[in-house]
PDB file of C-alpha atoms and ligand atoms in Angstrom:
ATOM      1  CA  UNK A   1      28.288  85.064  87.992  1.00  0.00           C
ATOM      2  CA  UNK A   2      28.112  87.876  90.573  1.00  0.00           C
ATOM      3  CA  UNK A   3      27.247  87.902  94.229  1.00  0.00           C
ATOM      4  CA  UNK A   4      28.246  88.145  97.818  1.00  0.00           C
ATOM      5  CA  UNK A   5      29.602  85.549 100.176  1.00  0.00           C
ATOM      6  CA  UNK A   6      30.067  85.958 103.908  1.00  0.00           C
ATOM      7  CA  UNK A   7      33.465  85.301 105.446  1.00  0.00           C
ATOM      8  CA  UNK A   8      33.388  81.998 107.351  1.00  0.00           C
ATOM      9  CA  UNK A   9      33.484  83.725 110.723  1.00  0.00           C
ATOM     10  CA  UNK A  10      30.145  85.386 109.979  1.00  0.00           C
ATOM     11  CA  UNK A  11      27.593  82.579 109.965  1.00  0.00           C
ATOM     12  CA  UNK A  12      23.917  81.776 110.523  1.00  0.00           C
ATOM     13  CA  UNK A  13      22.083  78.944 112.217  1.00  0.00           C
ATOM     14  CA  UNK A  14      20.045  78.082 109.076  1.00  0.00           C
ATOM     15  CA  UNK A  15      20.306  78.015 105.318  1.00  0.00           C
ATOM     16  CA  UNK A  16      17.765  80.747 104.616  1.00  0.00           C
ATOM     17  CA  UNK A  17      20.477  83.216 103.663  1.00  0.00           C
ATOM     18  CA  UNK A  18      21.780  81.082 100.847  1.00  0.00           C
ATOM     19  CA  UNK A  19      20.151  82.415  97.719  1.00  0.00           C
ATOM     20  CA  UNK A  20      20.968  81.366  94.186  1.00  0.00           C
ATOM     21  CA  UNK A  21      19.452  83.410  91.380  1.00  0.00           C
ATOM     22  CA  UNK A  22      19.435  82.015  87.864  1.00  0.00           C
ATOM     23  CA  UNK A  23      18.699  84.415  85.031  1.00  0.00           C
ATOM     24  CA  UNK A  24      17.058  86.815  87.462  1.00  0.00           C
ATOM     25  CA  UNK A  25      14.931  84.292  89.335  1.00  0.00           C
ATOM     26  CA  UNK A  26      15.667  82.752  92.755  1.00  0.00           C
ATOM     27  CA  UNK A  27      15.708  78.989  92.383  1.00  0.00           C
ATOM     28  CA  UNK A  28      15.585  76.011  94.688  1.00  0.00           C
ATOM     29  CA  UNK A  29      18.136  73.461  93.727  1.00  0.00           C
ATOM     30  CA  UNK A  30      19.430  70.999  96.326  1.00  0.00           C
ATOM     31  CA  UNK A  31      22.568  70.244  94.305  1.00  0.00           C
ATOM     32  CA  UNK A  32      23.485  73.930  94.122  1.00  0.00           C
ATOM     33  CA  UNK A  33      22.852  74.304  97.834  1.00  0.00           C
ATOM     34  CA  UNK A  34      25.169  71.360  98.476  1.00  0.00           C
ATOM     35  CA  UNK A  35      27.760  72.957  96.198  1.00  0.00           C
ATOM     36  CA  UNK A  36      27.658  76.147  98.286  1.00  0.00           C
ATOM     37  CA  UNK A  37      28.098  74.169 101.487  1.00  0.00           C
ATOM     38  CA  UNK A  38      30.895  72.104  99.959  1.00  0.00           C
ATOM     39  CA  UNK A  39      32.743  75.283  99.028  1.00  0.00           C
ATOM     40  CA  UNK A  40      32.733  76.363 102.673  1.00  0.00           C
ATOM     41  CA  UNK A  41      33.701  73.019 104.156  1.00  0.00           C
ATOM     42  CA  UNK A  42      35.649  72.484 106.336  1.00  0.00           C
ATOM     43  CA  UNK A  43      35.697  76.164 107.340  1.00  0.00           C
ATOM     44  CA  UNK A  44      32.276  75.999 108.974  1.00  0.00           C
ATOM     45  CA  UNK A  45      31.069  73.879 111.868  1.00  0.00           C
ATOM     46  CA  UNK A  46      28.409  71.376 110.944  1.00  0.00           C
ATOM     47  CA  UNK A  47      25.508  73.450 112.317  1.00  0.00           C
ATOM     48  CA  UNK A  48      26.541  76.829 110.885  1.00  0.00           C
ATOM     49  CA  UNK A  49      25.727  78.178 107.438  1.00  0.00           C
ATOM     50  CA  UNK A  50      27.126  80.987 105.293  1.00  0.00           C
ATOM     51  CA  UNK A  51      25.293  83.954 103.851  1.00  0.00           C
ATOM     52  CA  UNK A  52      25.537  83.765 100.112  1.00  0.00           C
ATOM     53  CA  UNK A  53      23.766  85.515  97.279  1.00  0.00           C
ATOM     54  CA  UNK A  54      24.854  84.392  93.847  1.00  0.00           C
ATOM     55  CA  UNK A  55      23.367  85.440  90.559  1.00  0.00           C
ATOM     56  CA  UNK A  56      24.145  83.157  87.656  1.00  0.00           C
ATOM     57  CA  UNK A  57      23.489  84.145  84.092  1.00  0.00           C
ATOM     58  CA  UNK A  58      23.160  81.294  81.608  1.00  0.00           C
ATOM     59  CA  UNK A  59      22.291  81.140  77.973  1.00  0.00           C
ATOM     60  CA  UNK A  60      18.519  80.497  77.712  1.00  0.00           C
ATOM     61  CA  UNK A  61      19.004  77.060  76.179  1.00  0.00           C
ATOM     62  CA  UNK A  62      21.316  75.993  79.026  1.00  0.00           C
ATOM     63  CA  UNK A  63      18.512  76.158  81.548  1.00  0.00           C
ATOM     64  CA  UNK A  64      14.890  75.024  81.450  1.00  0.00           C
ATOM     65  CA  UNK A  65      12.718  77.141  83.751  1.00  0.00           C
ATOM     66  CA  UNK A  66       9.479  75.426  82.857  1.00  0.00           C
ATOM     67  CA  UNK A  67       9.854  72.229  84.886  1.00  0.00           C
ATOM     68  CA  UNK A  68       7.706  73.576  87.735  1.00  0.00           C
ATOM     69  CA  UNK A  69       4.618  75.865  87.754  1.00  0.00           C
ATOM     70  CA  UNK A  70       6.200  78.434  90.110  1.00  0.00           C
ATOM     71  CA  UNK A  71       9.467  78.290  88.175  1.00  0.00           C
ATOM     72  CA  UNK A  72      11.291  77.915  91.503  1.00  0.00           C
ATOM     73  CA  UNK A  73      12.829  74.688  90.212  1.00  0.00           C
ATOM     74  CA  UNK A  74      14.877  74.662  87.084  1.00  0.00           C
ATOM     75  CA  UNK A  75      16.713  72.078  85.057  1.00  0.00           C
ATOM     76  CA  UNK A  76      20.251  72.743  83.914  1.00  0.00           C
ATOM     77  CA  UNK A  77      21.603  71.298  80.741  1.00  0.00           C
ATOM     78  CA  UNK A  78      25.023  70.926  82.406  1.00  0.00           C
ATOM     79  CA  UNK A  79      24.332  70.792  86.154  1.00  0.00           C
ATOM     80  CA  UNK A  80      27.880  69.715  87.053  1.00  0.00           C
ATOM     81  CA  UNK A  81      29.380  72.646  85.212  1.00  0.00           C
ATOM     82  CA  UNK A  82      27.107  75.083  87.049  1.00  0.00           C
ATOM     83  CA  UNK A  83      27.969  73.482  90.411  1.00  0.00           C
ATOM     84  CA  UNK A  84      31.682  73.608  89.696  1.00  0.00           C
ATOM     85  CA  UNK A  85      31.456  77.243  88.584  1.00  0.00           C
ATOM     86  CA  UNK A  86      29.735  78.066  91.805  1.00  0.00           C
ATOM     87  CA  UNK A  87      32.304  76.297  93.986  1.00  0.00           C
ATOM     88  CA  UNK A  88      35.143  77.976  92.071  1.00  0.00           C
ATOM     89  CA  UNK A  89      33.510  81.395  92.469  1.00  0.00           C
ATOM     90  CA  UNK A  90      33.104  80.916  96.225  1.00  0.00           C
ATOM     91  CA  UNK A  91      36.663  79.658  96.688  1.00  0.00           C
ATOM     92  CA  UNK A  92      37.795  82.680  94.772  1.00  0.00           C
ATOM     93  CA  UNK A  93      35.678  85.014  96.911  1.00  0.00           C
ATOM     94  CA  UNK A  94      37.116  83.522 100.108  1.00  0.00           C
ATOM     95  CA  UNK A  95      40.631  84.286  98.824  1.00  0.00           C
ATOM     96  CA  UNK A  96      39.878  87.951  98.288  1.00  0.00           C
ATOM     97  CA  UNK A  97      41.549  90.388 100.644  1.00  0.00           C
ATOM     98  CA  UNK A  98      38.063  91.834 101.254  1.00  0.00           C
ATOM     99  CA  UNK A  99      37.465  89.001 103.739  1.00  0.00           C
ATOM    100  CA  UNK A 100      40.193  90.294 106.073  1.00  0.00           C
ATOM    101  CA  UNK A 101      38.672  92.010 109.095  1.00  0.00           C
ATOM    102  CA  UNK A 102      39.690  95.677 109.263  1.00  0.00           C
ATOM    103  CA  UNK A 103      40.460  97.186 112.628  1.00  0.00           C
ATOM    104  CA  UNK A 104      38.086 100.058 113.291  1.00  0.00           C
ATOM    105  CA  UNK A 105      36.049  99.079 110.229  1.00  0.00           C
ATOM    106  CA  UNK A 106      32.338  98.367 110.218  1.00  0.00           C
ATOM    107  CA  UNK A 107      31.482  95.301 112.288  1.00  0.00           C
ATOM    108  CA  UNK A 108      30.960  92.678 109.658  1.00  0.00           C
ATOM    109  CA  UNK A 109      27.951  91.241 111.461  1.00  0.00           C
ATOM    110  CA  UNK A 110      26.138  94.583 111.419  1.00  0.00           C
ATOM    111  CA  UNK A 111      24.211  94.163 108.210  1.00  0.00           C
ATOM    112  CA  UNK A 112      23.491  90.565 107.317  1.00  0.00           C
ATOM    113  CA  UNK A 113      23.643  89.742 103.673  1.00  0.00           C
ATOM    114  CA  UNK A 114      25.225  92.073 101.237  1.00  0.00           C
ATOM    115  CA  UNK A 115      27.344  94.383 103.347  1.00  0.00           C
ATOM    116  CA  UNK A 116      28.480  91.596 105.607  1.00  0.00           C
ATOM    117  CA  UNK A 117      29.882  89.791 102.671  1.00  0.00           C
ATOM    118  CA  UNK A 118      32.653  89.824 100.205  1.00  0.00           C
ATOM    119  CA  UNK A 119      31.575  92.027  97.369  1.00  0.00           C
ATOM    120  CA  UNK A 120      32.176  91.145  93.795  1.00  0.00           C
ATOM    121  CA  UNK A 121      31.086  94.081  91.712  1.00  0.00           C
ATOM    122  CA  UNK A 122      29.962  93.463  88.149  1.00  0.00           C
ATOM    123  CA  UNK A 123      33.246  94.961  86.982  1.00  0.00           C
ATOM    124  CA  UNK A 124      35.095  92.287  88.951  1.00  0.00           C
ATOM    125  CA  UNK A 125      32.974  89.393  87.897  1.00  0.00           C
ATOM    126  CA  UNK A 126      35.186  88.352  85.051  1.00  0.00           C
ATOM    127  CA  UNK A 127      38.042  88.056  87.513  1.00  0.00           C
ATOM    128  CA  UNK A 128      35.955  85.652  89.535  1.00  0.00           C
ATOM    129  CA  UNK A 129      36.997  82.944  87.113  1.00  0.00           C
ATOM    130  CA  UNK A 130      39.782  84.219  84.977  1.00  0.00           C
ATOM    131  CA  UNK A 131      42.322  85.546  87.421  1.00  0.00           C
ATOM    132  CA  UNK A 132      45.193  83.050  87.520  1.00  0.00           C
ATOM    133  CA  UNK A 133      46.110  81.655  90.920  1.00  0.00           C
ATOM    134  CA  UNK A 134      49.695  82.795  90.403  1.00  0.00           C
ATOM    135  CA  UNK A 135      48.705  86.413  90.952  1.00  0.00           C
ATOM    136  CA  UNK A 136      48.223  85.571  94.621  1.00  0.00           C
ATOM    137  CA  UNK A 137      51.816  84.573  95.018  1.00  0.00           C
ATOM    138  CA  UNK A 138      52.756  88.250  95.025  1.00  0.00           C
ATOM    139  CA  UNK A 139      53.667  89.586  98.425  1.00  0.00           C
ATOM    140  CA  UNK A 140      50.239  90.650  99.468  1.00  0.00           C
ATOM    141  CA  UNK A 141      51.283  91.192 103.076  1.00  0.00           C
ATOM    142  CA  UNK A 142      54.309  93.237 102.077  1.00  0.00           C
ATOM    143  CA  UNK A 143      57.287  93.449 104.372  1.00  0.00           C
ATOM    144  CA  UNK A 144      57.536  91.767 107.788  1.00  0.00           C
ATOM    145  CA  UNK A 145      58.258  94.390 110.460  1.00  0.00           C
ATOM    146  CA  UNK A 146      58.423  92.184 113.531  1.00  0.00           C
ATOM    147  CA  UNK A 147      56.477  90.430 116.229  1.00  0.00           C
ATOM    148  CA  UNK A 148      54.179  91.770 118.961  1.00  0.00           C
ATOM    149  CA  UNK A 149      53.578  89.907 122.230  1.00  0.00           C
ATOM    150  CA  UNK A 150      55.509  86.974 120.758  1.00  0.00           C
ATOM    151  CA  UNK A 151      52.179  86.067 119.120  1.00  0.00           C
ATOM    152  CA  UNK A 152      51.395  88.420 116.233  1.00  0.00           C
ATOM    153  CA  UNK A 153      53.514  88.974 113.158  1.00  0.00           C
ATOM    154  CA  UNK A 154      53.247  92.533 111.893  1.00  0.00           C
ATOM    155  CA  UNK A 155      53.726  93.185 108.188  1.00  0.00           C
ATOM    156  CA  UNK A 156      53.056  96.191 106.002  1.00  0.00           C
ATOM    157  CA  UNK A 157      52.463  97.331 102.469  1.00  0.00           C
ATOM    158  CA  UNK A 158      52.233 101.009 101.558  1.00  0.00           C
ATOM    159  CA  UNK A 159      48.497 100.895 102.134  1.00  0.00           C
ATOM    160  CA  UNK A 160      47.941  98.627 105.102  1.00  0.00           C
ATOM    161  CA  UNK A 161      49.444  97.187 108.252  1.00  0.00           C
ATOM    162  CA  UNK A 162      48.644  93.494 108.831  1.00  0.00           C
ATOM    163  CA  UNK A 163      48.561  91.618 112.101  1.00  0.00           C
ATOM    164  CA  UNK A 164      48.892  87.884 111.549  1.00  0.00           C
ATOM    165  CA  UNK A 165      48.285  85.394 114.335  1.00  0.00           C
ATOM    166  CA  UNK A 166      51.365  83.182 114.053  1.00  0.00           C
ATOM    167  CA  UNK A 167      49.616  80.069 115.382  1.00  0.00           C
ATOM    168  CA  UNK A 168      46.826  80.097 112.821  1.00  0.00           C
ATOM    169  CA  UNK A 169      49.200  81.123 110.032  1.00  0.00           C
ATOM    170  CA  UNK A 170      51.225  78.001 110.705  1.00  0.00           C
ATOM    171  CA  UNK A 171      48.095  75.893 111.153  1.00  0.00           C
ATOM    172  CA  UNK A 172      46.844  76.893 107.692  1.00  0.00           C
ATOM    173  CA  UNK A 173      50.252  76.292 106.111  1.00  0.00           C
ATOM    174  CA  UNK A 174      50.628  72.834 107.675  1.00  0.00           C
ATOM    175  CA  UNK A 175      47.057  71.910 106.805  1.00  0.00           C
ATOM    176  CA  UNK A 176      47.567  72.577 103.109  1.00  0.00           C
ATOM    177  CA  UNK A 177      51.072  71.083 102.967  1.00  0.00           C
ATOM    178  CA  UNK A 178      49.962  67.873 104.643  1.00  0.00           C
ATOM    179  CA  UNK A 179      46.830  67.609 102.547  1.00  0.00           C
ATOM    180  CA  UNK A 180      48.938  67.852  99.405  1.00  0.00           C
ATOM    181  CA  UNK A 181      51.273  65.121 100.723  1.00  0.00           C
ATOM    182  CA  UNK A 182      48.338  62.890 101.618  1.00  0.00           C
ATOM    183  CA  UNK A 183      47.283  62.725  98.003  1.00  0.00           C
ATOM    184  CA  UNK A 184      50.450  60.700  97.444  1.00  0.00           C
ATOM    185  CA  UNK A 185      50.816  58.637 100.626  1.00  0.00           C
ATOM    186  CA  UNK A 186      49.682  58.308 104.232  1.00  0.00           C
ATOM    187  CA  UNK A 187      51.349  60.738 106.599  1.00  0.00           C
ATOM    188  CA  UNK A 188      54.663  59.766 108.186  1.00  0.00           C
ATOM    189  CA  UNK A 189      54.093  57.902 111.383  1.00  0.00           C
ATOM    190  CA  UNK A 190      56.254  57.565 114.463  1.00  0.00           C
ATOM    191  CA  UNK A 191      55.951  54.224 116.246  1.00  0.00           C
ATOM    192  CA  UNK A 192      55.979  54.584 120.008  1.00  0.00           C
ATOM    193  CA  UNK A 193      58.845  52.787 121.709  1.00  0.00           C
ATOM    194  CA  UNK A 194      56.420  51.718 124.389  1.00  0.00           C
ATOM    195  CA  UNK A 195      52.835  51.429 123.131  1.00  0.00           C
ATOM    196  CA  UNK A 196      50.625  53.431 125.426  1.00  0.00           C
ATOM    197  CA  UNK A 197      47.649  51.724 127.062  1.00  0.00           C
ATOM    198  CA  UNK A 198      44.915  54.271 127.626  1.00  0.00           C
ATOM    199  CA  UNK A 199      41.953  53.779 129.924  1.00  0.00           C
ATOM    200  CA  UNK A 200      39.046  55.479 128.209  1.00  0.00           C
ATOM    201  CA  UNK A 201      35.324  55.713 128.901  1.00  0.00           C
ATOM    202  CA  UNK A 202      32.917  53.990 126.495  1.00  0.00           C
ATOM    203  CA  UNK A 203      31.964  57.267 124.796  1.00  0.00           C
ATOM    204  CA  UNK A 204      35.602  58.124 124.088  1.00  0.00           C
ATOM    205  CA  UNK A 205      36.337  54.628 122.778  1.00  0.00           C
ATOM    206  CA  UNK A 206      33.308  54.772 120.486  1.00  0.00           C
ATOM    207  CA  UNK A 207      34.460  58.168 119.233  1.00  0.00           C
ATOM    208  CA  UNK A 208      37.975  56.925 118.431  1.00  0.00           C
ATOM    209  CA  UNK A 209      36.473  53.940 116.656  1.00  0.00           C
ATOM    210  CA  UNK A 210      34.340  56.235 114.466  1.00  0.00           C
ATOM    211  CA  UNK A 211      37.293  58.477 113.669  1.00  0.00           C
ATOM    212  CA  UNK A 212      39.819  55.671 113.344  1.00  0.00           C
ATOM    213  CA  UNK A 213      39.982  55.789 109.513  1.00  0.00           C
ATOM    214  CA  UNK A 214      40.923  59.474 109.173  1.00  0.00           C
ATOM    215  CA  UNK A 215      43.172  59.365 112.260  1.00  0.00           C
ATOM    216  CA  UNK A 216      45.120  56.367 110.968  1.00  0.00           C
ATOM    217  CA  UNK A 217      45.611  58.003 107.571  1.00  0.00           C
ATOM    218  CA  UNK A 218      47.248  60.821 109.484  1.00  0.00           C
ATOM    219  CA  UNK A 219      49.691  58.496 111.222  1.00  0.00           C
ATOM    220  CA  UNK A 220      47.946  57.412 114.403  1.00  0.00           C
ATOM    221  CA  UNK A 221      47.802  53.661 115.021  1.00  0.00           C
ATOM    222  CA  UNK A 222      45.362  52.227 117.518  1.00  0.00           C
ATOM    223  CA  UNK A 223      44.720  48.734 118.709  1.00  0.00           C
ATOM    224  CA  UNK A 224      41.843  47.835 120.977  1.00  0.00           C
ATOM    225  CA  UNK A 225      42.140  45.597 123.936  1.00  0.00           C
ATOM    226  CA  UNK A 226      39.086  44.180 125.554  1.00  0.00           C
ATOM    227  CA  UNK A 227      37.467  46.189 128.302  1.00  0.00           C
ATOM    228  CA  UNK A 228      38.116  49.858 128.788  1.00  0.00           C
ATOM    229  CA  UNK A 229      41.589  50.115 127.260  1.00  0.00           C
ATOM    230  CA  UNK A 230      42.785  51.314 123.874  1.00  0.00           C
ATOM    231  CA  UNK A 231      46.422  50.868 122.881  1.00  0.00           C
ATOM    232  CA  UNK A 232      48.147  53.646 120.985  1.00  0.00           C
ATOM    233  CA  UNK A 233      51.041  52.285 118.897  1.00  0.00           C
ATOM    234  CA  UNK A 234      52.007  55.261 116.739  1.00  0.00           C
ATOM    235  CA  UNK A 235      51.415  58.962 116.300  1.00  0.00           C
ATOM    236  CA  UNK A 236      51.876  61.341 113.343  1.00  0.00           C
ATOM    237  CA  UNK A 237      55.539  62.330 113.104  1.00  0.00           C
ATOM    238  CA  UNK A 238      54.408  65.953 113.222  1.00  0.00           C
ATOM    239  CA  UNK A 239      53.163  65.308 116.763  1.00  0.00           C
ATOM    240  CA  UNK A 240      55.904  63.068 118.061  1.00  0.00           C
ATOM    241  CA  UNK A 241      56.888  65.686 120.648  1.00  0.00           C
ATOM    242  CA  UNK A 242      53.506  65.447 122.359  1.00  0.00           C
ATOM    243  CA  UNK A 243      52.944  63.270 125.376  1.00  0.00           C
ATOM    244  CA  UNK A 244      50.841  60.408 123.877  1.00  0.00           C
ATOM    245  CA  UNK A 245      48.207  60.259 126.590  1.00  0.00           C
ATOM    246  CA  UNK A 246      47.556  64.007 126.496  1.00  0.00           C
ATOM    247  CA  UNK A 247      47.512  63.882 122.719  1.00  0.00           C
ATOM    248  CA  UNK A 248      44.730  61.285 122.666  1.00  0.00           C
ATOM    249  CA  UNK A 249      42.810  63.234 125.300  1.00  0.00           C
ATOM    250  CA  UNK A 250      43.062  66.296 123.061  1.00  0.00           C
ATOM    251  CA  UNK A 251      41.877  64.273 120.033  1.00  0.00           C
ATOM    252  CA  UNK A 252      38.857  63.062 121.991  1.00  0.00           C
ATOM    253  CA  UNK A 253      38.091  66.528 123.296  1.00  0.00           C
ATOM    254  CA  UNK A 254      38.202  68.170 119.886  1.00  0.00           C
ATOM    255  CA  UNK A 255      36.347  65.474 117.964  1.00  0.00           C
ATOM    256  CA  UNK A 256      33.665  65.006 120.625  1.00  0.00           C
ATOM    257  CA  UNK A 257      32.625  68.606 120.068  1.00  0.00           C
ATOM    258  CA  UNK A 258      29.379  68.512 118.058  1.00  0.00           C
ATOM    259  CA  UNK A 259      30.940  71.123 115.763  1.00  0.00           C
ATOM    260  CA  UNK A 260      33.336  68.450 114.484  1.00  0.00           C
ATOM    261  CA  UNK A 261      30.446  66.731 112.710  1.00  0.00           C
ATOM    262  CA  UNK A 262      30.897  63.472 110.847  1.00  0.00           C
ATOM    263  CA  UNK A 263      34.388  61.984 110.623  1.00  0.00           C
ATOM    264  CA  UNK A 264      36.317  63.526 107.734  1.00  0.00           C
ATOM    265  CA  UNK A 265      39.973  63.603 106.899  1.00  0.00           C
ATOM    266  CA  UNK A 266      39.951  67.404 106.718  1.00  0.00           C
ATOM    267  CA  UNK A 267      38.569  67.764 110.213  1.00  0.00           C
ATOM    268  CA  UNK A 268      41.053  65.313 111.705  1.00  0.00           C
ATOM    269  CA  UNK A 269      43.810  67.027 109.744  1.00  0.00           C
ATOM    270  CA  UNK A 270      42.743  70.413 111.143  1.00  0.00           C
ATOM    271  CA  UNK A 271      43.325  68.945 114.597  1.00  0.00           C
ATOM    272  CA  UNK A 272      46.796  67.667 113.692  1.00  0.00           C
ATOM    273  CA  UNK A 273      47.759  70.957 112.017  1.00  0.00           C
ATOM    274  CA  UNK A 274      46.550  72.982 114.992  1.00  0.00           C
ATOM    275  CA  UNK A 275      48.390  70.736 117.441  1.00  0.00           C
ATOM    276  CA  UNK A 276      51.629  70.836 115.456  1.00  0.00           C
ATOM    277  CA  UNK A 277      51.547  74.572 114.755  1.00  0.00           C
ATOM    278  CA  UNK A 278      53.713  77.130 116.538  1.00  0.00           C
ATOM    279  CA  UNK A 279      51.982  78.311 119.678  1.00  0.00           C
ATOM    280  CA  UNK A 280      51.252  81.840 120.752  1.00  0.00           C
ATOM    281  CA  UNK A 281      53.871  83.358 123.078  1.00  0.00           C
ATOM    282  CA  UNK A 282      56.725  81.913 121.025  1.00  0.00           C
ATOM    283  CA  UNK A 283      59.434  84.379 120.037  1.00  0.00           C
ATOM    284  CA  UNK A 284      60.357  83.995 116.361  1.00  0.00           C
ATOM    285  CA  UNK A 285      63.438  85.055 114.432  1.00  0.00           C
ATOM    286  CA  UNK A 286      62.863  87.464 111.521  1.00  0.00           C
ATOM    287  CA  UNK A 287      63.646  84.707 108.993  1.00  0.00           C
ATOM    288  CA  UNK A 288      61.093  82.421 110.618  1.00  0.00           C
ATOM    289  CA  UNK A 289      58.412  85.095 110.367  1.00  0.00           C
ATOM    290  CA  UNK A 290      59.292  85.825 106.751  1.00  0.00           C
ATOM    291  CA  UNK A 291      59.140  82.142 105.925  1.00  0.00           C
ATOM    292  CA  UNK A 292      55.746  81.747 107.594  1.00  0.00           C
ATOM    293  CA  UNK A 293      54.267  84.740 105.798  1.00  0.00           C
ATOM    294  CA  UNK A 294      55.739  83.629 102.473  1.00  0.00           C
ATOM    295  CA  UNK A 295      54.299  80.129 103.001  1.00  0.00           C
ATOM    296  CA  UNK A 296      50.905  81.599 103.883  1.00  0.00           C
ATOM    297  CA  UNK A 297      50.910  83.540 100.647  1.00  0.00           C
ATOM    298  CA  UNK A 298      51.144  80.305  98.698  1.00  0.00           C
ATOM    299  CA  UNK A 299      48.128  78.703 100.396  1.00  0.00           C
ATOM    300  CA  UNK A 300      44.752  78.416  98.754  1.00  0.00           C
ATOM    301  CA  UNK A 301      42.834  79.914 101.669  1.00  0.00           C
ATOM    302  CA  UNK A 302      45.211  82.373 103.303  1.00  0.00           C
ATOM    303  CA  UNK A 303      42.738  84.281 105.430  1.00  0.00           C
ATOM    304  CA  UNK A 304      41.128  81.561 107.539  1.00  0.00           C
ATOM    305  CA  UNK A 305      42.443  78.662 109.561  1.00  0.00           C
ATOM    306  CA  UNK A 306      40.966  75.215 108.785  1.00  0.00           C
ATOM    307  CA  UNK A 307      38.466  75.777 111.600  1.00  0.00           C
ATOM    308  CA  UNK A 308      37.279  79.043 110.042  1.00  0.00           C
ATOM    309  CA  UNK A 309      39.054  81.460 112.390  1.00  0.00           C
ATOM    310  CA  UNK A 310      40.441  84.612 110.769  1.00  0.00           C
ATOM    311  CA  UNK A 311      44.232  84.609 110.391  1.00  0.00           C
ATOM    312  CA  UNK A 312      44.806  88.264 109.597  1.00  0.00           C
ATOM    313  CA  UNK A 313      43.528  91.616 110.791  1.00  0.00           C
ATOM    314  CA  UNK A 314      44.550  94.893 109.214  1.00  0.00           C
ATOM    315  CA  UNK A 315      44.662  98.623 109.737  1.00  0.00           C
ATOM    316  CA  UNK A 316      44.390 100.836 106.734  1.00  0.00           C
ATOM    317  CA  UNK A 317      47.022 103.562 106.393  1.00  0.00           C
ATOM    318  CA  UNK A 318      44.239 105.710 105.029  1.00  0.00           C
ATOM    319  CA  UNK A 319      42.545 105.537 108.440  1.00  0.00           C
ATOM    320  CA  UNK A 320      45.801 106.220 110.232  1.00  0.00           C
ATOM    321  CA  UNK A 321      46.378 109.306 108.121  1.00  0.00           C
ATOM    322  CA  UNK A 322      42.873 110.494 108.841  1.00  0.00           C
ATOM    323  CA  UNK A 323      43.329 109.951 112.593  1.00  0.00           C
ATOM    324  CA  UNK A 324      46.562 111.884 112.538  1.00  0.00           C
ATOM    325  CA  UNK A 325      45.058 114.626 110.380  1.00  0.00           C
ATOM    326  CA  UNK A 326      47.788 114.170 107.823  1.00  0.00           C
ATOM    327  CA  UNK A 327      46.412 115.627 104.643  1.00  0.00           C
ATOM    328  CA  UNK A 328      49.561 115.711 102.539  1.00  0.00           C
TER     329      UNK A 328
HETATM  330 ZN1  LIG B   1      42.080  76.395 113.663  1.00  0.00          ZN
END
């Protein structure tokens, strides 16, 4: 399987740029399309779509191209396997350092499609599946140098200088840690000493009702009264420092955004992780920065926050040398 996949911050309003080619022929296959979208969730808002070109090569007897006169539809002998391969390949592509925006590099939006995307050359295609996850645990961001504007962590390898936005680094780390915990149990919850009665408009109450399932798995506890009030009895322990009323207002504001889409645990969790994460303009000790960067390196998707925002920008030392006319 070879192809290109756009980073999640480079998106389109429609699905026309999602192309799957099987044995040299573009095919229409709703299940494969859904697999592509699933691989990008929850990084993309509901109404945005990636640019993806994937060419799959299958043994001739694993695919029947003669189910439709135009051969645009095909039948796979093992459709699930093909879908899972495709999701794995896209997850892999989104973990490649090629998705990191480069300062002074070509604007990634400039050429839609191939150049805008994450390249996987034929030589690399084997790695698309076979490279063990452990290889990512290496220190890909190198050594932490310090902090700029109390907001960006600066790290360097011999080849590159990285600028990491500390808030989204922490957001990504918390998101994956909490999601792993949730597989075992609901998130720790902090009961409020004094349950908070919140006067909310009908639209906000309806929204909380729709999102109640995912929010309660994350440690919120609501109880409705009649009329316009909702009672908040508990909040996720991660957010116990927040003023409850402002917290619920923030929940409503984020989830009312059409980009939030249908209620999902991941989307609600992205809210909690963002809210609990270290803010910009927070001075950090060197050990705290090292810990954050080390934790980021262990995540599955280290280059984008759960909302799809880039976490890291970089400057290549090659470009610096060129600028400074250092030729030795
Ligand atoms: Zn985010």
